[in-house]
XYZ file of C-alpha atoms in Angstrom:
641
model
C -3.345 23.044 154.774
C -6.060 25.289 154.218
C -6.350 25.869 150.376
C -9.802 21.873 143.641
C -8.423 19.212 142.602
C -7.404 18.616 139.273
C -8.350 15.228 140.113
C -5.208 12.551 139.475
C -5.926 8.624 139.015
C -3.827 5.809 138.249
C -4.960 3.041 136.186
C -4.036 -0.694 136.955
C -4.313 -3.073 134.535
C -5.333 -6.383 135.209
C -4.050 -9.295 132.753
C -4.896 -13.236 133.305
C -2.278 -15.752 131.563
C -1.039 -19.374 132.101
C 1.969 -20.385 133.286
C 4.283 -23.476 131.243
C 2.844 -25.666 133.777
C -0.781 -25.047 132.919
C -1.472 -23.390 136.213
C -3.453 -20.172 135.627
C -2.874 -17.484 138.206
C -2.872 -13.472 137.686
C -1.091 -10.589 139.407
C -1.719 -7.174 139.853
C 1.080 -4.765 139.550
C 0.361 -0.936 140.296
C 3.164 1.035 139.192
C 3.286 5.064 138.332
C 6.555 4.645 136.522
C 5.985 5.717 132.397
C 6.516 1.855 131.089
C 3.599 -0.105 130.228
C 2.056 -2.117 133.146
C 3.846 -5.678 133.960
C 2.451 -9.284 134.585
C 3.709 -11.592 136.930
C 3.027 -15.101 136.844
C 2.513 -17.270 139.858
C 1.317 -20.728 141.007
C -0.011 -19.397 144.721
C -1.826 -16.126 145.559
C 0.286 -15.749 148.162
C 3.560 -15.017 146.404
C 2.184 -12.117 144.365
C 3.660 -9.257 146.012
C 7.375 -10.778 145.082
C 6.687 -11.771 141.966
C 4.958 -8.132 141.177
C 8.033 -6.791 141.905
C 10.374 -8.863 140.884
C 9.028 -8.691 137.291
C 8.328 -4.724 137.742
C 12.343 -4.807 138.424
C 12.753 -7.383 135.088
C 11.326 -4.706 133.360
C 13.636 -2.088 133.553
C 16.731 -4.761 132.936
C 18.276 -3.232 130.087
C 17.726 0.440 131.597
C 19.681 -0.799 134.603
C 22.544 -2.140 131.946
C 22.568 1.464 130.738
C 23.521 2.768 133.965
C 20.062 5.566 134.429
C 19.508 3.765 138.129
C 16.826 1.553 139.641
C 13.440 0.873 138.756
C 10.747 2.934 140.210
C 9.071 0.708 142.780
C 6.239 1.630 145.047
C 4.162 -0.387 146.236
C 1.525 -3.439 145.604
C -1.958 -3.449 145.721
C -2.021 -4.553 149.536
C 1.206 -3.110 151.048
C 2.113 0.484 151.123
C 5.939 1.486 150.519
C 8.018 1.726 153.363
C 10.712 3.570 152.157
C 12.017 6.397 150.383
C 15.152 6.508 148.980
C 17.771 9.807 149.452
C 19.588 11.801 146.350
C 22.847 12.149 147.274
C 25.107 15.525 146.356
C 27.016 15.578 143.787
C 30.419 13.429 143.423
C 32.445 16.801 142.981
C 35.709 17.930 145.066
C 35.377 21.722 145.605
C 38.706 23.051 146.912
C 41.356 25.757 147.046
C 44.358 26.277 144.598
C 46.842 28.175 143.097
C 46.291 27.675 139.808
C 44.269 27.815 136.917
C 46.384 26.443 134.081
C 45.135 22.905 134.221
C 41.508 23.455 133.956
C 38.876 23.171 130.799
C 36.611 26.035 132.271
C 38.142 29.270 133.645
C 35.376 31.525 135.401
C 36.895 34.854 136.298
C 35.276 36.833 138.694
C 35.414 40.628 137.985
C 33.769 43.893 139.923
C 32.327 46.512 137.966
C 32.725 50.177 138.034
C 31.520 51.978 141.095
C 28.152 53.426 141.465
C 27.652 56.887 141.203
C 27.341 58.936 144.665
C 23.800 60.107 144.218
C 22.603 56.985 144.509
C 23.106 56.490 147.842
C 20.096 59.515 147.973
C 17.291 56.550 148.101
C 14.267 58.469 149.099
C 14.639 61.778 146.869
C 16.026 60.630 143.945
C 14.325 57.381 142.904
C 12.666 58.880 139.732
C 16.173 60.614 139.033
C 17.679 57.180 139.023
C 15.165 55.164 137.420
C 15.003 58.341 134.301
C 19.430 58.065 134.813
C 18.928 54.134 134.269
C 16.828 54.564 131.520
C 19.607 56.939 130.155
C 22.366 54.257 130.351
C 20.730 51.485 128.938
C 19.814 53.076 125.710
C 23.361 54.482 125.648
C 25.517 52.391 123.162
C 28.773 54.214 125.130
C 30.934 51.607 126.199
C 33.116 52.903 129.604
C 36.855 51.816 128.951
C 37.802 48.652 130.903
C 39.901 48.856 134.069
C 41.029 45.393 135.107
C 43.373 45.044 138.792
C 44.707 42.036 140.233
C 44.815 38.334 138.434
C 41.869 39.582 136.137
C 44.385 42.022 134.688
C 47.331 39.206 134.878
C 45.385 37.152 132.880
C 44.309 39.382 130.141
C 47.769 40.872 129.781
C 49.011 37.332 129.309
C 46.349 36.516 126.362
C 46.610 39.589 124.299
C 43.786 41.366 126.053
C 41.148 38.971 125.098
C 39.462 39.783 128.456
C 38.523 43.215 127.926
C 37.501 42.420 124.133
C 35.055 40.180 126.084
C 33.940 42.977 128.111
C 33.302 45.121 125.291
C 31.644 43.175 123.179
C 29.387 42.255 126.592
C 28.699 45.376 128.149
C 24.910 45.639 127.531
C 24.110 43.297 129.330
C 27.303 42.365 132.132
C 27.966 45.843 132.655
C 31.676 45.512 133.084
C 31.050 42.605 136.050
C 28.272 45.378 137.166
C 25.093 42.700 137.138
C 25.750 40.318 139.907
C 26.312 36.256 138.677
C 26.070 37.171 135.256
C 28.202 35.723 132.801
C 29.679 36.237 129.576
C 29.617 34.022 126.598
C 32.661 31.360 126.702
C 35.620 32.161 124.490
C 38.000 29.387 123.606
C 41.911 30.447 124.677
C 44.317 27.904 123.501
C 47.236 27.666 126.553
C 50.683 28.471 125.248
C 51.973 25.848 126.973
C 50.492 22.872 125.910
C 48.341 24.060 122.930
C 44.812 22.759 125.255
C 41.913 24.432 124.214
C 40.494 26.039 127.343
C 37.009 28.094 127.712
C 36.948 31.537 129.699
C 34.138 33.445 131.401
C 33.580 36.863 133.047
C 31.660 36.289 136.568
C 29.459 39.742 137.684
C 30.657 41.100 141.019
C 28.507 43.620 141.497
C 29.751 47.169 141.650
C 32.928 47.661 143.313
C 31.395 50.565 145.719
C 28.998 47.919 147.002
C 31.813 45.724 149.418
C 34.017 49.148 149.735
C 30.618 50.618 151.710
C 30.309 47.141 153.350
C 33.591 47.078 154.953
C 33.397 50.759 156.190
C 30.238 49.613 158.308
C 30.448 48.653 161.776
C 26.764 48.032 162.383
C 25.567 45.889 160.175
C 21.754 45.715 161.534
C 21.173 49.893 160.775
C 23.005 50.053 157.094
C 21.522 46.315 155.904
C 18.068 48.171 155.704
C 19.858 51.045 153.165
C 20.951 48.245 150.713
C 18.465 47.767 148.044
C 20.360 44.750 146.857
C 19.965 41.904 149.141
C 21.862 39.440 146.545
C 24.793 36.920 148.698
C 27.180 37.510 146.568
C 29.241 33.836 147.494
C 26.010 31.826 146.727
C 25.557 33.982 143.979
C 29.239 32.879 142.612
C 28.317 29.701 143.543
C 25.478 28.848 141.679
C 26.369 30.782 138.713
C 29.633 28.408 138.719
C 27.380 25.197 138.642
C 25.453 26.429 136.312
C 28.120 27.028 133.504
C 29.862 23.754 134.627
C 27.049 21.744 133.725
C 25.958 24.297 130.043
C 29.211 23.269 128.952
C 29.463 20.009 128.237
C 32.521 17.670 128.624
C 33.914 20.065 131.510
C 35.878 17.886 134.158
C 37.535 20.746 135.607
C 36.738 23.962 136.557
C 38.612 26.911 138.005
C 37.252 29.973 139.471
C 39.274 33.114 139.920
C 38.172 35.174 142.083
C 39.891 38.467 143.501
C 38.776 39.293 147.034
C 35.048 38.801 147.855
C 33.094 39.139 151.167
C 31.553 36.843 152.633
C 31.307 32.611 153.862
C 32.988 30.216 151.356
C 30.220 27.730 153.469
C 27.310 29.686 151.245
C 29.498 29.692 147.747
C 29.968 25.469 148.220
C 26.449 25.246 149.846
C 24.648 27.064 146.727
C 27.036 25.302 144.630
C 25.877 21.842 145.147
C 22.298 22.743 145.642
C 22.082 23.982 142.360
C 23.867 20.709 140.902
C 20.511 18.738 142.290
C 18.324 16.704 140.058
C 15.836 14.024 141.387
C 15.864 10.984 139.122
C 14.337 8.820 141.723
C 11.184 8.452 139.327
C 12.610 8.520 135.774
C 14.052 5.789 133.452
C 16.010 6.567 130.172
C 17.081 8.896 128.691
C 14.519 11.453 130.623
C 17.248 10.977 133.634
C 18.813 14.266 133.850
C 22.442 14.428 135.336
C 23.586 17.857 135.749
C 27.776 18.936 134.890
C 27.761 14.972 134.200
C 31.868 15.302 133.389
C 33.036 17.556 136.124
C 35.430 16.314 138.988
C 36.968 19.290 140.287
C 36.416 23.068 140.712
C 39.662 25.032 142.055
C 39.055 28.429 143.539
C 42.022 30.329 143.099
C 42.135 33.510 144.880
C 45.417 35.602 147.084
C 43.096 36.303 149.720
C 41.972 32.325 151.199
C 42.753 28.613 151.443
C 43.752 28.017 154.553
C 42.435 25.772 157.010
C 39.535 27.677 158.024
C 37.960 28.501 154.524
C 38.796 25.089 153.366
C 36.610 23.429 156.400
C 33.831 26.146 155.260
C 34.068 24.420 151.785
C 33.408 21.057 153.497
C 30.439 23.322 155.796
C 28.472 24.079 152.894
C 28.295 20.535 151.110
C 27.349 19.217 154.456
C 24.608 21.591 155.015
C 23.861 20.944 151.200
C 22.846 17.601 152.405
C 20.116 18.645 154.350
C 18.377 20.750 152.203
C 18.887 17.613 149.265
C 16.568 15.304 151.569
C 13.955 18.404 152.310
C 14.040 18.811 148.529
C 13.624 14.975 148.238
C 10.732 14.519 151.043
C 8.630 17.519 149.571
C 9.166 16.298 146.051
C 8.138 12.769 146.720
C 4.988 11.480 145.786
C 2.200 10.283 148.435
C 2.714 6.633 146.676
C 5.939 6.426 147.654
C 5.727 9.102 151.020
C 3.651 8.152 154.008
C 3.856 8.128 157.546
C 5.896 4.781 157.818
C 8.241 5.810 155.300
C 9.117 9.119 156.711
C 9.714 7.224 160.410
C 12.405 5.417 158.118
C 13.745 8.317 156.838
C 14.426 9.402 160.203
C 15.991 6.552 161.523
C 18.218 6.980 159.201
C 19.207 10.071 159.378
C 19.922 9.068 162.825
C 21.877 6.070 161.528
C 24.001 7.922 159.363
C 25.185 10.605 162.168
C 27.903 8.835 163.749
C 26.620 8.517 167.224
C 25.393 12.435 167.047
C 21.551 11.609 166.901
C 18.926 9.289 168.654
C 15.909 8.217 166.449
C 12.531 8.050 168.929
C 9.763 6.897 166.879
C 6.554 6.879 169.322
C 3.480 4.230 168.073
C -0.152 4.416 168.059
C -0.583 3.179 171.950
C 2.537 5.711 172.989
C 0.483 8.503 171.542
C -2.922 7.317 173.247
C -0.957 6.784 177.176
C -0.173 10.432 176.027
C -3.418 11.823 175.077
C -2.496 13.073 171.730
C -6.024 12.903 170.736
C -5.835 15.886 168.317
C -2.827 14.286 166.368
C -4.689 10.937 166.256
C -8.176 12.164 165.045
C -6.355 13.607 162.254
C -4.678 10.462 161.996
C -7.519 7.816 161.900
C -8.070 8.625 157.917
C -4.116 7.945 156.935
C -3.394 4.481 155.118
C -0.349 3.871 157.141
C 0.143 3.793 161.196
C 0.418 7.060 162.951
C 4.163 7.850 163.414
C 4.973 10.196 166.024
C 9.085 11.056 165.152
C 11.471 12.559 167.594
C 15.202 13.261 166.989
C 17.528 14.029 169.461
C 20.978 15.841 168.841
C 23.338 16.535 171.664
C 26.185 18.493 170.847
C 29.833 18.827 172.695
C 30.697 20.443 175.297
C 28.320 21.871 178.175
C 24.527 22.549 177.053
C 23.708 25.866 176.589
C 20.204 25.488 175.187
C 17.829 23.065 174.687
C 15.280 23.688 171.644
C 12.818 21.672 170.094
C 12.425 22.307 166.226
C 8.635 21.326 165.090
C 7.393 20.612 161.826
C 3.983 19.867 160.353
C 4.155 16.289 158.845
C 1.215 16.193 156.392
C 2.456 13.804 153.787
C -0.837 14.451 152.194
C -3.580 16.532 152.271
C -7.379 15.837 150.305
C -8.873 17.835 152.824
C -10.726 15.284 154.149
C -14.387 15.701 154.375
C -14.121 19.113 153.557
C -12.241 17.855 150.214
C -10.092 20.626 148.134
C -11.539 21.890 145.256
C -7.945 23.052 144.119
C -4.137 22.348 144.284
C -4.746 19.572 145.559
C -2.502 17.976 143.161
C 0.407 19.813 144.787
C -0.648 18.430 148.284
C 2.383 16.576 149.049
C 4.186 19.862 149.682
C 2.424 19.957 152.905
C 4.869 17.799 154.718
C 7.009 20.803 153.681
C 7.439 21.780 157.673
C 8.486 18.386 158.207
C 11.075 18.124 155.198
C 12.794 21.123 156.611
C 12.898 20.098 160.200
C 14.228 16.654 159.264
C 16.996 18.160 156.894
C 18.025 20.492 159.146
C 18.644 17.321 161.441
C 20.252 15.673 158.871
C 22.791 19.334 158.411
C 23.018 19.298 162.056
C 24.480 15.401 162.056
C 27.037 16.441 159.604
C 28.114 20.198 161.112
C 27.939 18.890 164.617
C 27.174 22.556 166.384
C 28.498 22.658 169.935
C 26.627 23.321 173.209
C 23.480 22.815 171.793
C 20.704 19.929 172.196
C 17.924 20.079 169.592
C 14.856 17.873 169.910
C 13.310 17.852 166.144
C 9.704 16.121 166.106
C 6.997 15.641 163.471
C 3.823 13.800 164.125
C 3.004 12.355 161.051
C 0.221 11.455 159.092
C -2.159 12.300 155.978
C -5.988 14.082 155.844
C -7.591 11.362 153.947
C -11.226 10.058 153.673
C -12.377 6.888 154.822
C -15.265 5.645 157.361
C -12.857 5.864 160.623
C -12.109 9.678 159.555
C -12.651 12.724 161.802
C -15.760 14.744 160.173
C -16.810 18.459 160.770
C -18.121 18.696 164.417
C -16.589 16.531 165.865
C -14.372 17.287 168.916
C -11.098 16.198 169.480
C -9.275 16.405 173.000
C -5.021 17.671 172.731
C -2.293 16.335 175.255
C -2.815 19.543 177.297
C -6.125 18.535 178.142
C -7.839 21.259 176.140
C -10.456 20.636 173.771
C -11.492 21.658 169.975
C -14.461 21.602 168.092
C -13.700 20.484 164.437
C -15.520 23.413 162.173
C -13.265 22.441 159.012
C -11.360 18.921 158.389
C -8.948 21.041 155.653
C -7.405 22.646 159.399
C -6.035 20.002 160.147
C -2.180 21.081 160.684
C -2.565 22.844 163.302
C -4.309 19.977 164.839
C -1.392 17.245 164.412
C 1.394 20.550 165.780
C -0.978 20.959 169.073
C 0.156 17.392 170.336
C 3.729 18.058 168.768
C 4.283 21.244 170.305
C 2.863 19.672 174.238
C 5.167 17.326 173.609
C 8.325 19.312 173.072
C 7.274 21.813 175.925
C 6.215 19.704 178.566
C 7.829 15.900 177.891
C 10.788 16.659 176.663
C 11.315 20.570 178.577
C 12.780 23.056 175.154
C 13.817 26.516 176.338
C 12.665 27.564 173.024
C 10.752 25.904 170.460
C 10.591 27.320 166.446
C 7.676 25.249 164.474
C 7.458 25.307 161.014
C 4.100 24.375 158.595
C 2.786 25.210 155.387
C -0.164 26.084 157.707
C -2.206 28.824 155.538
C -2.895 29.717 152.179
C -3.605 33.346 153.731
C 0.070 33.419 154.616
C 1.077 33.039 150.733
C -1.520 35.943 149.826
C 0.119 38.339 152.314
C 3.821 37.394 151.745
C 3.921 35.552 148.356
C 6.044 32.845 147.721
C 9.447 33.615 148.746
C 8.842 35.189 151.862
C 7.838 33.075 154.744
C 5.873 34.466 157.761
C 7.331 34.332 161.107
C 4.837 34.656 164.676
C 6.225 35.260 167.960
C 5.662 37.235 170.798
C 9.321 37.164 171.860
C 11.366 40.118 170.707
C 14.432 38.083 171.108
C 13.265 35.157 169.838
C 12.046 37.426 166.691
C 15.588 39.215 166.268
C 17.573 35.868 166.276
C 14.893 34.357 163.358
C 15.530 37.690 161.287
C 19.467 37.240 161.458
C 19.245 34.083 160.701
C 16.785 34.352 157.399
C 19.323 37.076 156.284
C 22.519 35.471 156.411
C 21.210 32.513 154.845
C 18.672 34.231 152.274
C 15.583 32.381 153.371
C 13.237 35.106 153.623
C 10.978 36.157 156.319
C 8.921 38.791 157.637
C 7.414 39.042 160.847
C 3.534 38.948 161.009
C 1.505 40.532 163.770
C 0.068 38.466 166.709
C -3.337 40.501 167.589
C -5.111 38.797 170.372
C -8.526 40.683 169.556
C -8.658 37.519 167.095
C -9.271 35.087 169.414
C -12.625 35.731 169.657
C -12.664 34.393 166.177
C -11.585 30.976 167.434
C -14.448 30.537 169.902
C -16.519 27.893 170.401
C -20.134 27.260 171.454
C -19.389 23.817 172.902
C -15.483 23.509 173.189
C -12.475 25.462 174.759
C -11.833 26.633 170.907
C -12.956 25.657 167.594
C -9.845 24.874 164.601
C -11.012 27.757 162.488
C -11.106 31.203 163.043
C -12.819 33.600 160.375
C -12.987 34.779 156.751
C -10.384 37.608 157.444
C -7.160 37.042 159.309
C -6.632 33.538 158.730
C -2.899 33.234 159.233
C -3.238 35.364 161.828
C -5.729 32.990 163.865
C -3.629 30.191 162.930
C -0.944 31.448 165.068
C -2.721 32.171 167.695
C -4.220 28.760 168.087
C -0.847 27.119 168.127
C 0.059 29.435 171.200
C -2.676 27.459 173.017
C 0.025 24.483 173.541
C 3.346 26.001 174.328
C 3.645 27.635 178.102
C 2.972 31.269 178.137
C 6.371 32.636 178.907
C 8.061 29.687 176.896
C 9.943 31.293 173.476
C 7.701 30.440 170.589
C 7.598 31.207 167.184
C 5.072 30.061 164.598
C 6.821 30.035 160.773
C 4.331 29.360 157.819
C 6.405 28.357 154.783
C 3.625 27.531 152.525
C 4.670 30.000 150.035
C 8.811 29.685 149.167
C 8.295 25.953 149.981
C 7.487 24.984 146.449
C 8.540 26.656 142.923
C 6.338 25.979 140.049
C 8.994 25.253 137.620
C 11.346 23.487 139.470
C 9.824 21.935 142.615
C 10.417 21.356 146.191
C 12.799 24.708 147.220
C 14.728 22.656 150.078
C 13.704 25.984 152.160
C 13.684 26.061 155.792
C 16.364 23.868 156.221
C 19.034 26.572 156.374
C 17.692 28.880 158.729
C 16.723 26.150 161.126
C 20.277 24.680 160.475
C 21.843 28.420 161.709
C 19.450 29.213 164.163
C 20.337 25.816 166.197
C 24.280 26.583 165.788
C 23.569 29.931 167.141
C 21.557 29.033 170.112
C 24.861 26.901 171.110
C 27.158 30.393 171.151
C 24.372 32.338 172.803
C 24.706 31.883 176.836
C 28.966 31.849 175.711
C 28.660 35.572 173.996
C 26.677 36.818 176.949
C-alpha cells in the first residue's frame, strides 16, 4: 500500500541454566504475549521448538484453570506460525416471541413525533431548519407523550412509568425521535412474581420517516432526498447488544418492537457483530467478554415470526460469521499472519462448508508454469512460501453467473526498499482486501446463494526486505505477458492483483470480476475513512455495486476512470511502469489494474483502505457484506430478466 514507522521491536531474552541431570542446554522462546519471557530446558538442540512451547503453554497454567482461553503462541525462533485461530460469534439464541414477561431486560422500541412538513423543503430552507433546530433544543418545552400499540399496553399496565421516562428524557431521546438512542434503565418489579425487571426506550426515528418510505414506489429517485441514511434494523440491533452487555447479569433480553421496515437479517447481523471481542492475544483479566450472562433475546412484535423472518434471524448470524474472520485476519498480527497461515485459513473455510466450497491452494512452481512473475517478485522478500489461494463456491440449481471476487493479500507491508516512513505499524491492515474476500466466502458457505459460482482468490504474500527482494528498477514480467518497470517497491499491490486478476479472467473464465485492496492512501484523502472508492467502466456493473453498498451500509462512491492518466504510467523501457504521478494516484491505480482483465470483461476496482480500519476499535470487518450481497444477487440476475 502506498503510504514512517513508529518503528516496533520485540525483545528475546536469552537465559542459560542446568538441567537436574547436570546437562546444560538453553532455549530461546520469542513470545509477544505480556508475561515475562519463559525458559525451556533440554538435553538436545534439537527438541527446542517443543519444549519452547510446551513451557510457553506451562506458563499460562493457572490462566487456563481460570477459564480466559489459551496461551498466545506464535512461533519459535526458526519456524513461522502456521495458523491462525477464528473468534467465533457469540453463544446467543436470537428468536421470535410473544412475550416479554420472563425477561431481565425489556427494550421497547418507540417512534417519535413526526417531522414537520417544511422540512421536506431541503434546498431553500436549510438555514430555516438549522436556526428552527437551534430553537428546539434550547426549548425546555416538553411535547405531551402519545404512545400506540404494545408501547401504550405496557405503560398503561405499570402506572405510566413509560411516559415519566420519556419526560424526564426528552432532551436528549426526543420522544424515540434520535434513532438507537436509549433511555436510562428503570427497574419495574412484575406483579406477578415480584422479579425485578429493567426497561428501556429504543429511538425509532420520526414516525413520518417509514410513513414517506412506504408511500414510495421508486426507491432509487427518493433514497437521494433522505438526509438520513441510518438502517434502522441494524440500528435496533446494535443498540440491543450494546445495553445487553452495559447491564450486567442480563441472561435475557426482550425487545418490543411495534412495526419497523426493513430485513430482520441486518437487526441479527449488526447484533452479533457488535457482540465481537478478539481475545486471541490477551490473558487475565484484560480478556474482555461482552453481555457475558445473556442467553436469549426475544423480539416480540404483531407484525413477524414466521418462518421467513425467523430464517432471516439465522441469515444475519451466518453472514455475521464472515465479517468475524475479516475482523480476525485484519486484526491479526504479522507474527501470527503470513502467507502459510492464511492458505490454512482458507482451507478451512472450505472445510467447514459442508461440501459447498473447494480449497485450491497453487505453490511456488504452479505460479512459475503460470508466469505470475509480478506476484512472485513481490513475493521473493516474504518469510513464508508464496501462497496463491483460490476458492470455489458452486451454488444450486443452474449457473447463472460466474464471478471471481479478488482481494489484495498483503499480510504485511514495510515497503520494501522504498521502506515507510509512517503507519507502518498499522501495516497488517493491508491484507484488508483479502480478509473481506475470504469472509465473504466464509458468509457465502453458510447462506448458500443459488445459481451462482464465485471463484474468490488472493495471492498472498508480504513486501519485506531481504537480499532476494525486488528493488526499484527492476522489471517484472505478469501472466499476460506484459511487462512493468518497478519505479516504487511501496506499489506493490497492484503488482500481486495483476497475476490474480489474469488468473480469474483467463484460467478460470469470470463473467465479472469485483477486486478489492487497500490499494492507495490517495483513495482515503478523497473519500475518508468510511467511504470506499469504487472503479469501473461498466454502468451496470457500477449500479449493482451502489445497491449493494446501500442496503448493506458499506459505503461507496464511484471514482472517475480518466484515461488521459495513462500517460502517467509510461515507461521508458517497459510496457508500463507501477507508479503513475504526484496527482491522481488512485486514479492511476485503477487504471493499471485494467491492464489484466479483458477489455469488454465487467471490472470494478474497490479501494477500501479507508473504512477498513477504525482507530479505536480495529479491523471494521468491511467489505465482507457487500461482496456477500453482490454474489447472491448475481445468482437472481439472468432469473429477473
Amino acid at each position: 500500500m502506498m503510504m514512517s514507522a513508529k518503528a516496533f521491536s520485540f525483545v528475546a531474552r536469552r537465559h542459560a541454566a542446568k538441567v537436574l541431570t547436570g546437562t546444560a542446554a538453553a532455549a530461546l522462546v520469542v513470545s509477544q504475549q505480556p508475561t515475562p519471557a519463559v525458559v525451556a530446558l533440554s538435553s538436545s538442540s534439537s527438541s527446542r521448538s517443543h519444549h519452547a512451547t510446551t513451557a510457553l503453554a506451562m506458563s499460562a497454567k493457572d490462566d487456563n484453570e481460570n477459564n480466559v482461553g489459551p496461551p498466545f503462541t506464535t512461533w519459535t525462533f526458526d519456524k513461522h506460525c502456521e495458523t491462525m485461530e477464528f473468534n467465533t460469534v457469540a453463544d446467543v439464541k436470537l428468536e421470535f416471541g410473544e412475550s416479554s414477561e420472563d425477561a431481565d431486560l425489556v427494550v421497547i422500541g418507540i417512534y417519535g413525533p413526526p417531522k414537520k412538513d417544511d422540512d421536506d423543503d431541503d434546498d431553500d430552507d436549510d438555514d430555516d431548519d438549522d436556526e428552527e433546530k437551534k430553537d428546539d433544543d434550547d426549548d425546555d418545552t416538553v411535547p405531551p407523550v402519545e404512545l400506540t400499540g404494545m408501547a401504550k399496553e405496557f405503560d398503561d399496565a405499570n402506572n405510566g412509568w413509560l411516559t415519566q421516562i420519556l419526560e424526564d428524557n426528552y432532551k436528549d431521546f426526543k420522544h424515540g425521535g434520535a434513532v438507537g438512542k436509549l433511555t436510562p434503565p428503570l427497574g419495574v418489579a412484575s406483579s406477578n412474581d415480584k422479579k425485578l425487571r429493567r426497561v428501556v426506550l429504543l429511538g425509532l426515528g420520526p414516525a413520518k420517516a417509514v410513513e414517506k418510505k412506504d408511500d414510495d414506489d421508486d426507491d432509487d429517485d427518493d433514497d437521494d432526498d433522505d438526509d438520513d441514511d441510518t438502517n434502522l434494523m441494524s440500528a435496533i440491533g446494535g443498540a440491543v447488544a450494546k445495553q445487553c452487555d452495559e447491564l450486567k447479569k442480563v441472561k435475557t433480553c426482550a425487545v418490543v418492537l411495534p412495526v419497523v421496515e426493513g430485513s430482520y437479517k441486518d437487526l441479527s447481523t449488526e447484533f452479533y457483530n457488535s457482540l465481537y471481542s478478539d481475545n486471541r492475544y490477551r490473558t487475565g483479566d484484560k480478556v474482555v467478554q461482552k453481555a457475558s450472562d445473556l442467553e436469549t433475546v426475544t423480539l416480540v412484535t404483531s407484525a413477524a415470526g414466521g418462518g421467513d423472518e425467523a430464517s432471516l434471524l439465522t441469515q444475519g448470524q451466518q453472514l455475521a460469521k464472515g465479517v468475524t474472520l475479516t475482523k480476525d485476519i485484519v486484526n491479526a498480527p504479522h507474527n501470527v499472519l503470513n502467507s502459510e497461515s492464511l492458505a490454512n485459513v482458507a482451507k478451512r473455510i472450505a472445510e467447514e462448508s459442508n461440501g459447498r466450497i473447494t480449497c485450491t491452494i497453487l505453490n511456488k512452481e504452479e505460479c512459475e508454469e503460470r508466469g505470475m512473475g509480478a506476484y512472485l517478485g513481490v513475493a521473493r522478500g516474504s518469510e513464508t512460501q508464496p501462497q496463491f489461494i483460490h476458492l470455489t463456491y458452486k451454488g444450486e440449481g443452474p449457473v447463472q453467473k460466474k464471478v471471481g471476487i479478488v482481494g489484495k493479500g498483503l499480510l504485511f507491508d514495510t515497503g520494501g526498499y522504498n521502506i515507510k516512513t509512517q503507519m507502518m505499524e498499522l501495516m497488517k491492515f493491508d491484507c484488508g482486501g483479502s480478509a473481506a474476500v475470504l469472509g465473504a466466502a466464509r458468509a457465502v458457505g453458510e447462506l448458500a446463494p443459488e445459481g451462482v459460482e464465485a471463484h474468490f482468490i488472493v495471492a498472498a504474500c508480504e513486501n519485506m526486505i531481504n537480499e532476494r527482494a525486488y528493488v526499484p528498477s527492476d522489471v517484472l514480467t505478469a501472466s499476460n505477458g506484459k511487462t512493468i518497470e518497478v519505479l516504487n517497491t511501496d506499489a506493490e499491490g497492484r503488482l500481486t492483483l495483476a497475476d490474480a486478476l489474469v488468473y480469474a479472467d483467463k484460467e478460470v473464465g469470470c463473467d465479472a470480476i469485483i477486486e478489492l485492496s487497500t490499494l492507495t492512501g490517495a483513495c482515503m484523502i478523497s473519500l475518508g475513512k468510511e467511504v470506499c472508492g469504487v472503479w469501473t467502466n461498466d454502468n451496470d456493473l457500477a449500479k449493482s455495486l451502489e445497491s449493494c453498498s446501500k442496503d448493506t451500509q458499506e459505503k461507496s462512491w464511484r471514482m472517475p476512470m480518466e484515461k488521459s492518466y495513462n500517460k502517467l504510467l509510461e515507461s521508458k523501457i517497459a510496457d508500463m511502469s507501477n507508479l503513475g504521478g504526484p496527482y491522481g494516484g488512485a486514479i492511476t491505480a485503477a487504471l493499471f489494474l485494467q491492464n489484466f482483465v479483458s477489455p469488454k470483461k465487467p471490472f470494478a476496482h474497490i479501494d477500501i483502505a479507508g473504512p477498513v480500519w477504525d482507530d479505536k476499535v480495529g479491523a471494521t470487518g468491511f467489505g465482507a457484506k457487500l461482496v456477500s450481497e453482490w454474489i447472491a444477487r448475481q445468482g437472481q440476475s439472468k432469473k429477473e430478466e
